[in-house]
XYZ file of C-alpha atoms in Angstrom:
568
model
C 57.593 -27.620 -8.949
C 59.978 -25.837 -6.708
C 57.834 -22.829 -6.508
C 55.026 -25.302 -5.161
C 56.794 -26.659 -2.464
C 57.508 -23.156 -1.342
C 53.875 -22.245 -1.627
C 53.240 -25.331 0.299
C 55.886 -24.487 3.147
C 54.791 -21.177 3.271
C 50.813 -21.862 3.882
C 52.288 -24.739 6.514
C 54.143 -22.014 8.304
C 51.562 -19.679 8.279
C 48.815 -22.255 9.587
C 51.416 -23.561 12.365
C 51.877 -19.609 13.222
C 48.045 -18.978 13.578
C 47.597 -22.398 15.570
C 50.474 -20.963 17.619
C 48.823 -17.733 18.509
C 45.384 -19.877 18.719
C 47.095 -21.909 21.720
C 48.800 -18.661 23.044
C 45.376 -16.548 23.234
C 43.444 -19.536 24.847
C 46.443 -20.034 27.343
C 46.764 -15.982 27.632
C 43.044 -16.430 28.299
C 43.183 -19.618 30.569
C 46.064 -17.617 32.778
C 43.916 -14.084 33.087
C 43.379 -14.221 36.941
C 39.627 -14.399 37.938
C 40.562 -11.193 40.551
C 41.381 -9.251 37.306
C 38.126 -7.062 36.889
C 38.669 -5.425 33.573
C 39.137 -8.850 31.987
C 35.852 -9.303 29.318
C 35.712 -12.056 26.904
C 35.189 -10.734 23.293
C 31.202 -11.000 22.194
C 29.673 -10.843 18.717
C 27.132 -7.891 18.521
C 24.271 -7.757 15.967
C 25.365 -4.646 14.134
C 22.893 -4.783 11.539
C 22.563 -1.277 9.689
C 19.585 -0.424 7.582
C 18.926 1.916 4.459
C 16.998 4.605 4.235
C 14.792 2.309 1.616
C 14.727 -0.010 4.815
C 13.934 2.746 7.213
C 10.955 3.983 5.279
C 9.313 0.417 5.044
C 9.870 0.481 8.986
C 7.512 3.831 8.841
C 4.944 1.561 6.080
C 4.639 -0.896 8.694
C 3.618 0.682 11.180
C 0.992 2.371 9.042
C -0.130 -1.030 7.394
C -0.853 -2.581 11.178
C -3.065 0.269 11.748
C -4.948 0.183 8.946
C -4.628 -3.704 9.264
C -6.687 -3.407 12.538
C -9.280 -0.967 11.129
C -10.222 -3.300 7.699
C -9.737 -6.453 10.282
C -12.299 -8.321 10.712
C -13.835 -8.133 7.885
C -17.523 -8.415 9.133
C -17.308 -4.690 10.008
C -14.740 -3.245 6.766
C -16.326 -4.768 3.553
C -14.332 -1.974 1.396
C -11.374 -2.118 4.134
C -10.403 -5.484 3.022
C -9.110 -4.766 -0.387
C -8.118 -1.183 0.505
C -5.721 -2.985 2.944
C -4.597 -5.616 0.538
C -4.400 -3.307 -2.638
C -1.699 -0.871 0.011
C 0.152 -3.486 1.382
C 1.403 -4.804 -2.215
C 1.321 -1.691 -3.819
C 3.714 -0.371 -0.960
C 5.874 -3.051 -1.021
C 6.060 -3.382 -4.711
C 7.442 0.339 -4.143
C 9.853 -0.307 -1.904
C 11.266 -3.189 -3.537
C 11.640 -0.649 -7.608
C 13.380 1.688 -5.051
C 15.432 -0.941 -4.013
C 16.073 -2.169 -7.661
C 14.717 -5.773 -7.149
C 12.882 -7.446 -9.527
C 10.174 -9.689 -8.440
C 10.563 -12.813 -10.104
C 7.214 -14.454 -12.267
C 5.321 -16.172 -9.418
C 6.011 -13.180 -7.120
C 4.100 -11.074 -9.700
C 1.586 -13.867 -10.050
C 0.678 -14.056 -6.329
C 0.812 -10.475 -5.802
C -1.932 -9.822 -8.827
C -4.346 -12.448 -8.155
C -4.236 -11.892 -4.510
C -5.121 -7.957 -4.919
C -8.016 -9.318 -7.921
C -9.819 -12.092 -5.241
C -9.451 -9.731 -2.489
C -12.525 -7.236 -4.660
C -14.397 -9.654 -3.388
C -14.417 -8.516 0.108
C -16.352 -5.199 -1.061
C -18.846 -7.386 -1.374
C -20.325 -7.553 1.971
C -19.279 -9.752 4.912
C -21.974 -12.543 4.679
C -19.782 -14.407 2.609
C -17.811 -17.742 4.369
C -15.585 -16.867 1.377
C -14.102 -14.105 2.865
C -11.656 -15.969 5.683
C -10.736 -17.980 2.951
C -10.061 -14.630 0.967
C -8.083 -12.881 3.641
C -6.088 -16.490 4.243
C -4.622 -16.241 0.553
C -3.980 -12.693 0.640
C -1.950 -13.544 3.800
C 0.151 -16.323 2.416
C 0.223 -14.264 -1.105
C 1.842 -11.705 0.379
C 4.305 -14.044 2.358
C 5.209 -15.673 -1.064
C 5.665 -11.818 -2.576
C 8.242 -10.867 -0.177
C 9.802 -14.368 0.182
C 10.549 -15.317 -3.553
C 11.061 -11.199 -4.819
C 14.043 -11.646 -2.516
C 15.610 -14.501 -4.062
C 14.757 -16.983 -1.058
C 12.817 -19.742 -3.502
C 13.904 -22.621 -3.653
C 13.375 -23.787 -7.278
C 12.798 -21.472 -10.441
C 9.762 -19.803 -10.895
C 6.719 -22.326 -10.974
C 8.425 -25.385 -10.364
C 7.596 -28.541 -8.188
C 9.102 -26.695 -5.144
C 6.056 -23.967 -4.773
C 4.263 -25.681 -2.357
C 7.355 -25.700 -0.092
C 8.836 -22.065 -0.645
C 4.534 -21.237 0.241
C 4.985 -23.465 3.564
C 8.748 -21.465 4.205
C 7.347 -18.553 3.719
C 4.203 -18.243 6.053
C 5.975 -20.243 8.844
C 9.497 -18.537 8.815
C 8.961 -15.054 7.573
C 6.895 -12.785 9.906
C 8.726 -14.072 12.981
C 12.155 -14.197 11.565
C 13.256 -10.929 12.942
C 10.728 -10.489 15.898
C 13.247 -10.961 18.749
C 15.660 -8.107 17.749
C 13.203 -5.910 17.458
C 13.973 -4.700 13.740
C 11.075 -2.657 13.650
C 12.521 0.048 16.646
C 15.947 -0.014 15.617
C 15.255 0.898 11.569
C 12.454 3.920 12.697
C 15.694 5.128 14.959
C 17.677 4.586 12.029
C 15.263 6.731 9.862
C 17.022 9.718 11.419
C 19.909 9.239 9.399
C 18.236 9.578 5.689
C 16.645 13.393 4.848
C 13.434 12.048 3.210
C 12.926 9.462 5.555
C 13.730 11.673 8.585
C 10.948 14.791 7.634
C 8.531 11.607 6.904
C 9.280 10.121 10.434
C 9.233 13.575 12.318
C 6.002 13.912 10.235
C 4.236 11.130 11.246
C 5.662 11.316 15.063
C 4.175 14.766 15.501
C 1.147 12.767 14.032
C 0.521 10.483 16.137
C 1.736 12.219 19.132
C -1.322 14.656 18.450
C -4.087 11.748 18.163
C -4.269 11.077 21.710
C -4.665 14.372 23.334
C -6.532 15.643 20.396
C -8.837 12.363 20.759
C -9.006 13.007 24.743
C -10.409 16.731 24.285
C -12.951 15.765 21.550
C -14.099 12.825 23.582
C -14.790 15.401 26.552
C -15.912 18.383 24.644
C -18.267 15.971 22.988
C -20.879 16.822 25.397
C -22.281 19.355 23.444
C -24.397 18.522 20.812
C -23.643 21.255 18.380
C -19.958 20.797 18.823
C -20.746 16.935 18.359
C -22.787 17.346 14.904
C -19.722 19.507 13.622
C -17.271 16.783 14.367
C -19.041 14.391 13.174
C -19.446 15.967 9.807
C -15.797 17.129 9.269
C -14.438 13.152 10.545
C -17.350 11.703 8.934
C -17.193 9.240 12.147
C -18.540 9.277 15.778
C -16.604 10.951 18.315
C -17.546 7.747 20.822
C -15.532 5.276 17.838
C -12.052 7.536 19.157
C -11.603 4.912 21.596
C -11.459 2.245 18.726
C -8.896 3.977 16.794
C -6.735 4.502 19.996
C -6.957 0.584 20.469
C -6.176 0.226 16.615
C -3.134 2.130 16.838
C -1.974 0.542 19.516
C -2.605 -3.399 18.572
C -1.085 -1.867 14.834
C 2.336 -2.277 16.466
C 2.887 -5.789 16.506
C 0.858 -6.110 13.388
C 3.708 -3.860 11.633
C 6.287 -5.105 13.860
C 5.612 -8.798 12.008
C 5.230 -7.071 8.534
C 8.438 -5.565 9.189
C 9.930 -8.897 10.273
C 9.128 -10.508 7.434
C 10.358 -7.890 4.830
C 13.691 -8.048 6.721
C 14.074 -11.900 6.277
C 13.128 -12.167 3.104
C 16.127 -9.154 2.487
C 18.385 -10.780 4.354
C 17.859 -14.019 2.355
C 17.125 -15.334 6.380
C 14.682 -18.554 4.707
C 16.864 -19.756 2.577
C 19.265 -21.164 5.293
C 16.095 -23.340 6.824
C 15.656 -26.232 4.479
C 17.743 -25.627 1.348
C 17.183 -27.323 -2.019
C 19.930 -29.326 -1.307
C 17.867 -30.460 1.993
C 14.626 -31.319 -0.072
C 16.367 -33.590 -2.588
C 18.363 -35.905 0.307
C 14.841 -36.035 2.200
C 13.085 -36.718 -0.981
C 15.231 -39.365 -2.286
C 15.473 -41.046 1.608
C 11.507 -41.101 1.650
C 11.681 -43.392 -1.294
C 11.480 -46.547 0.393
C 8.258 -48.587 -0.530
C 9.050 -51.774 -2.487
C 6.914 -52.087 -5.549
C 5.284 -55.199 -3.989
C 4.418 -53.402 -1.423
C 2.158 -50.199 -3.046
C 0.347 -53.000 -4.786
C -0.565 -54.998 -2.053
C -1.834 -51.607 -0.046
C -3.923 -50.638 -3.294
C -5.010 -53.792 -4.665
C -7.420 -54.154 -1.550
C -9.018 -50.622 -2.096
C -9.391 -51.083 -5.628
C -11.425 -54.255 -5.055
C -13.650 -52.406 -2.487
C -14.441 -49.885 -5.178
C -14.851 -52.353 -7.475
C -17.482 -54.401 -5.310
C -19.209 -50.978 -4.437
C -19.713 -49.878 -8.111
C -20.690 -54.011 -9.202
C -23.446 -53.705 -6.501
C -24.974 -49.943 -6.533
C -24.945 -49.610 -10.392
C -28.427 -49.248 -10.709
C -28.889 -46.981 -7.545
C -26.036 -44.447 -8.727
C -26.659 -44.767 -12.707
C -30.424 -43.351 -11.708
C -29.128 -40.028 -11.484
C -27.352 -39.797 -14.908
C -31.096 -40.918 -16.628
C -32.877 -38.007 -13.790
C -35.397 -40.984 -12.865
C -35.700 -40.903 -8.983
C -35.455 -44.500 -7.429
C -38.157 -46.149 -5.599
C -38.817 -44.874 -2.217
C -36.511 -41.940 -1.856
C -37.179 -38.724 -1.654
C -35.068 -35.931 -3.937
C -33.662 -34.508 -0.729
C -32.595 -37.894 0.788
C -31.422 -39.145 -2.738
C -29.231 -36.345 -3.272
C -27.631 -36.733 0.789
C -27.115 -39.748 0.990
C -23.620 -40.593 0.164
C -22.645 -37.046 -1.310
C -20.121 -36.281 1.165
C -18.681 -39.690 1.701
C -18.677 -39.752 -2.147
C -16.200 -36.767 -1.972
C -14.299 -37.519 0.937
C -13.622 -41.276 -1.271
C -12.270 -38.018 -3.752
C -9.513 -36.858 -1.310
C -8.789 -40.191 -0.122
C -7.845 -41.128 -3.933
C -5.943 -37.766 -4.454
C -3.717 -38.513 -1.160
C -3.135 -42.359 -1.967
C -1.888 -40.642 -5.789
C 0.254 -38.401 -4.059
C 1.906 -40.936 -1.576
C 2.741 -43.401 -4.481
C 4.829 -40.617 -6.158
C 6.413 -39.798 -3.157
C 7.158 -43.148 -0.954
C 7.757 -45.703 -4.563
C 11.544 -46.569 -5.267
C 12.776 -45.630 -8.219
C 12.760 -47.875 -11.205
C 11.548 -48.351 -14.564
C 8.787 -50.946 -13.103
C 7.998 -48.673 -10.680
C 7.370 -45.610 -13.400
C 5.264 -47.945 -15.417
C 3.403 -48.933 -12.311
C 2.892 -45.143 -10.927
C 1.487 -44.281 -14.353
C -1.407 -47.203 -14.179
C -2.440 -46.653 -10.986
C -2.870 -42.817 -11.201
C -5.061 -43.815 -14.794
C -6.898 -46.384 -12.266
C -7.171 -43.873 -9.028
C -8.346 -41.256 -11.908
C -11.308 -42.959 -13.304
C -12.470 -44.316 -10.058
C -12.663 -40.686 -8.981
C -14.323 -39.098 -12.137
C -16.935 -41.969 -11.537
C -17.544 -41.169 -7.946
C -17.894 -37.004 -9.021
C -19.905 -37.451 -11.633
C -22.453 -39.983 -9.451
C -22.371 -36.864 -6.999
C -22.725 -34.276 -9.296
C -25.205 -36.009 -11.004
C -27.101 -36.304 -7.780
C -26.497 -32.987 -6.686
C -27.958 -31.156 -10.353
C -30.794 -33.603 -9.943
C -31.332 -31.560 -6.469
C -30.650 -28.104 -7.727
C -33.286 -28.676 -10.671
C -35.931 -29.408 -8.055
C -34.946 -26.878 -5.076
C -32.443 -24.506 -6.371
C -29.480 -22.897 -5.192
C -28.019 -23.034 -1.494
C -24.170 -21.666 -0.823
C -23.307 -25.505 0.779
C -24.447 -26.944 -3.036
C -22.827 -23.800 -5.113
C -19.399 -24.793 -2.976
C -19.877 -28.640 -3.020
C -20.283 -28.296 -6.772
C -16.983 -25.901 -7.333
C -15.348 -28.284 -5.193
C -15.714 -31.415 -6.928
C -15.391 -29.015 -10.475
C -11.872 -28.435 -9.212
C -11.421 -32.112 -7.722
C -11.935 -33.721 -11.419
C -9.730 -31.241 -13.286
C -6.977 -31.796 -10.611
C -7.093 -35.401 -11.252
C -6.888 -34.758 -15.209
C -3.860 -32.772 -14.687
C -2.268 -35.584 -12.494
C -2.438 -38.046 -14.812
C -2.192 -35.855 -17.848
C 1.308 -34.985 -16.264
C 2.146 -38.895 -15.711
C 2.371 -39.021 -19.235
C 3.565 -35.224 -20.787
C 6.526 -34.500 -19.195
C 6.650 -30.803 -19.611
C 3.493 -30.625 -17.677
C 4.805 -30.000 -13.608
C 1.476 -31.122 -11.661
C 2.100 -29.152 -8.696
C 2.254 -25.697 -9.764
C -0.300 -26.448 -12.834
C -2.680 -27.497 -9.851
C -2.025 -24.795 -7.823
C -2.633 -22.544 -10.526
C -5.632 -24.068 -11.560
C -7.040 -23.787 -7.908
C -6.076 -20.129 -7.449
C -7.914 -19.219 -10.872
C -10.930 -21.567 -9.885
C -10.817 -19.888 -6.562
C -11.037 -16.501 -7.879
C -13.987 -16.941 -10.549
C -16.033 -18.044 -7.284
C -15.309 -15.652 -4.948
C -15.346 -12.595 -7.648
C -19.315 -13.911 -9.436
C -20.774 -12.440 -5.571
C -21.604 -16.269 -5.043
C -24.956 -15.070 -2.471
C -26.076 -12.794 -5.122
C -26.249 -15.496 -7.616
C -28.278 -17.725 -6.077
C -30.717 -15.119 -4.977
C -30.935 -14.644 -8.756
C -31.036 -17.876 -9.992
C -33.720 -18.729 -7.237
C -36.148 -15.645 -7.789
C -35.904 -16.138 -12.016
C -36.582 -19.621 -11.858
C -39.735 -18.937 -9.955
C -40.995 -16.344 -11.817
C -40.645 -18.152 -15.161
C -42.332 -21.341 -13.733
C -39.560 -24.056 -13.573
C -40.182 -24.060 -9.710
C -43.825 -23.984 -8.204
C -41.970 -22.519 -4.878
C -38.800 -20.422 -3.868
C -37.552 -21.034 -0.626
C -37.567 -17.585 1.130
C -35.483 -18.424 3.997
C -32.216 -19.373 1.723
C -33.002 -15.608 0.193
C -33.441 -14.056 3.733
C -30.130 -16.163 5.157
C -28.050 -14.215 2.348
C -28.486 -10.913 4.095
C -28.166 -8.043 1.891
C -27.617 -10.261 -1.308
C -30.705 -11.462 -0.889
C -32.764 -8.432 -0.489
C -32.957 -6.919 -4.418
C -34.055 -10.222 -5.118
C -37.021 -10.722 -2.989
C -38.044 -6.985 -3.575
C -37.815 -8.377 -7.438
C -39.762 -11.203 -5.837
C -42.136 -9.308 -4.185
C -43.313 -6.864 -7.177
C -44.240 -9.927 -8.883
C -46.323 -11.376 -7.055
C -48.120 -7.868 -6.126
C -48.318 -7.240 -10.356
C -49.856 -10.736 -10.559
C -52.067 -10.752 -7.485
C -53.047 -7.062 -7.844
C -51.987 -6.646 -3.880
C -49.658 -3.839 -2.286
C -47.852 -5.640 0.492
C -46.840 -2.300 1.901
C -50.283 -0.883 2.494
C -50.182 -3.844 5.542
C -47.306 -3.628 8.944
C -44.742 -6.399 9.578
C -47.264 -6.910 13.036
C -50.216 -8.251 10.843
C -47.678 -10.355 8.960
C -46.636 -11.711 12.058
C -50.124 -12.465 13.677
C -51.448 -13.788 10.328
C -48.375 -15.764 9.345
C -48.736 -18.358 7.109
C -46.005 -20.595 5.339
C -46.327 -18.909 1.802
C -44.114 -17.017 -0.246
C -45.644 -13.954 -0.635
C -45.999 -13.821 3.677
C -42.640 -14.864 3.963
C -41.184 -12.526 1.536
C -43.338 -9.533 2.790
C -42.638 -9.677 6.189
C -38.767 -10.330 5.578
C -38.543 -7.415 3.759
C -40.368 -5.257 6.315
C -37.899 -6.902 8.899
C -34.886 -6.154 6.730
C -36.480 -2.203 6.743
C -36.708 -1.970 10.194
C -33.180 -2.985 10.705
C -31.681 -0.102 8.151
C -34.369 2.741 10.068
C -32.901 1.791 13.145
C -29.566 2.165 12.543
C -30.511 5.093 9.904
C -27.124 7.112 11.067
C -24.579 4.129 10.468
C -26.165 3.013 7.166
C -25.482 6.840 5.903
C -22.543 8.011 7.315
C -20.829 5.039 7.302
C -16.708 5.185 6.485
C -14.847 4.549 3.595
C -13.705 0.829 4.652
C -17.354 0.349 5.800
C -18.858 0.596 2.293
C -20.227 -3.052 0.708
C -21.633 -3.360 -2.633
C -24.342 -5.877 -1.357
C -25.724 -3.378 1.302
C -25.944 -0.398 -1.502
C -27.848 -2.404 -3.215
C -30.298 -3.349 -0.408
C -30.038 0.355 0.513
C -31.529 0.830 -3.179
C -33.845 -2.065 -3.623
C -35.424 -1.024 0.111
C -35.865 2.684 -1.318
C -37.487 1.993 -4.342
C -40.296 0.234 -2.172
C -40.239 3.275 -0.153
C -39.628 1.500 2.662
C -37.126 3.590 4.141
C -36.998 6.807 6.258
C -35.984 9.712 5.119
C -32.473 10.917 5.264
């Protein structure tokens, strides 16, 4: 006891003594005549060092927003996509074993299937896939760096995924922008012996490109000296320019990679919204009575009900594949399809809002669970009346990309909803990251099955085998090089079985004796699709590394074997 109460005085005493001196320095300070000129008030610097780890991910950067603007956009870099992708992990995954940290299980997850979709960009460009491609790489790699680092929120695939995703993109890359990480750590880079030789390296590098790009751009005036550069670069002298402008937009590119590499180190997310924060604002969301969810959902459960009570026959015609009276396949299968799914997303967002906004309470649990089993079936009835609408229009016109995705979408719709309420009812089942999952995988079987390629071939064999009496040749032209094996495929049989050569006529008599049939149509957009690679004969075979798509080797190949194309 009596050696408490001197431990007690003694931290008194000390606190009075450093409130003393407080008072004394802000008195000392308040007394400091304003004619005094070597008076400065003390400021906090930001005297962040960095490692020579840190330092040679300063030099990456830089590198990746060059070769970021080169694969970028991806109409021009088919290969340059997933070269880009399959460096940026595989360099940071580097950095991070030199560093000794240990990516976590979703980090490894979303570095892996973003490097597997983005294959799909080799593809060819003609695919809307491919911005949706490049988006997940983007937030993939966000997620890498951000939960490698420690910054998640909850363990590895929990609830909290969608959030740390959300953190990650938004907070990240512009974390460290305004202190201009990226300069300081490449001056830093002087300091460590590997790093250093690597830096002076790559200076004296890229020091050379632009007078060695000035004197080949002038020189280039004579042919012969031309041809030889363009042999040993393997690309025009006149794209110099581009690569200039590539190096210098590369900056910020790397300046953000950089940036968000640095916050994720510095654990900078994880003071923005803690998991602390998420539970308070979770549990103060909570604040719809029980009465009240049931009186905003009894209302749209009626309408459904009323809909379903009145259109039964209409919908339950395209389960038995009987067409109804006065409508047409196409205007059957339109009409309604897309409100039918939008009616989808409504559901899934009226689910998600119950979880979230209910109180808490045993009625309320009870209550969630029948309503997501109600919201459920409603849905899987509305997909299936669409799907079975939509197969009833495939069968009789084939393949488009709008029915391939509207198809996949409403696939991945119906198992959501399964999970949902599977997890309503299994408790080791977390929806969110399940979902989220499920989506990613989904995602990636569609893009990586070369979607336009598909339905060139599902199109073509269903003609020649006789399930169709007609193939519609402008779907197979509007899938650019995808299409083209096909409708050479296409076009051989219909020469074998009509004993014609369509190359013995010129795309000009095709195009004064046009006529709406598929051998025409295919004939002359083949001969179209020729004239296109002899014109630009020189890009199509010296084209670069990140300029190479599997589609347009193909069509290179298809083309030849109709000898069709010039000579190289």
């Amino acid at each position: 006891m009596e050696q408490n109460s001197e431990a007690k005085a003694t931290v008194q005493t000390s606190d009075a003594t450093e409130n003393k001196g407080f008072e004394t320095a802000v008195e000392d300070k308040a007394t400091v005549p304003e004619s005094v000129p070597d008076f400065k008030p003390k400021t906090h610097k930001y005297n962040r060092s960095f490692t020579g780890h840190e330092a040679l991910f300063a030099w990456i950067s830089c590198l990746s927003g060059y070769l970021f603007c080169l694969a970028f956009p991806l109409n021009e870099s088919a290969l340059g996509g997933t070269l880009f992708t399959a460096f940026i992990f595989i360099a940071t995954g580097t950095v991070f074993a030199l560093k000794k940290v240990k990516p976590n299980a979703t980090a490894v997850f979303a570095a892996v299937s973003a490097v597997i979709i983005s294959v799909s960009l080799s593809y060819g460009w003609e695919s809307p896939l491919n911005i949706f491609t490049g988006g997940y790489a983007f937030a993939a790699y966000c997620y890498f760096v951000y939960s490698a680092t420690g910054n998640s929120l909850g363990k590895p695939f929990s609830g909290l995924i969608v959030f740390d995703v959300c953190k990650a993109i938004l907070t990240m890359p512009f974390g460290s922008l305004k202190k201009f990480e990226l300069f300081r750590a490449l001056a830093a880079s002087r300091k460590s012996k590997g790093t250093k030789y690597f830096a002076y390296l790559l200076v004296g590098i890229v020091v050379a490109i632009i007078p060695a790009s000035l004197a080949l751009s002038l020189l280039s005036y004579d042919e012969g000296f031309k041809e030889i550069v363009d042999k040993i670069f393997s690309f025009k002298t006149e794209d110099i320019s581009y690569h200039i402008v590539c190096l210098v937009f590369g900056i910020p590119v790397g300046m953000c990679i950089f940036s968000l590499f640095i916050s994720g180190t510095d654990n900078k997310p994880s003071r923005i919204f803690t998991k602390e924060n998420f539970i308070k604002v979770s549990d103060k969301i909570r604040i719809a009575p029980l009465v009240t969810v049931l009186a905003a959902v009894i209302p749209l459960l009626a309408v459904y009900a009323v809909f379903f009570f009145s259109q039964r026959q209409y919908y339950v015609s395209g389960f038995t594949g009987v067409l109804p009276d006065n409508f047409s396949y196409a205007q059957y299968a339109r009409e309604g399809f897309f409100e039918l799914c939008k009616v989808s997303v409504i559901n899934l967002t009226v689910i998600v809002l119950i979880t979230q906004l209910i109180k808490k309470g045993k009625a309320s649990e009870i209550t969630v669970k029948l309503l997501t089993v109600v919201f459920s079936a409603v849905t899987f009835l509305l997909i299936a009346t669409a799907m079975s609408k939509l197969i009833m229009y495939i069968d009789r016109y084939g393949l488009t990309q709008k029915r391939v995705y509207a198809a996949w979408f409403m696939a991945v719709i119906a198992v959501v909803f399964l999970i949902i309420t599977l997890s309503r009812f299994i408790k080791k089942i977390s929806w969110i990251p399940t979902c989220a999952c499920v989506v990613i995988a989904a995602f990636a079987g569609l893009a990586l099955c070369n979607v336009d390629r598909q339905i060139a071939k599902f199109n073509v064999e269903r003609y020649i085998d006789g399930s169709v009496r007609t193939v519609d040749v402008d779907t197979l032209y509007d899938l650019g090089y995808a299409g083209i094996p096909e409708m050479a495929k296409l076009i051989k049989h219909l020469d074998e079985k009509n004993g014609t050569d369509f190359t013995e006529k010129s795309i000009k008599y095709y195009e004064i004796h046009y006529s709406p049939s598929t051998y025409n149509e295919t004939a002359y957009n083949l001969l179209h699709k020729a004239n296109y690679f002899n014109l630009i004969e020189e890009e199509v075979y010296k084209e670069g590394l990140f300029d190479y798509s599997i589609n347009k080797k193909a069509a290179e190949k298809a083309l030849e074997e109709l000898g069709l194309l010039s000579a190289k």
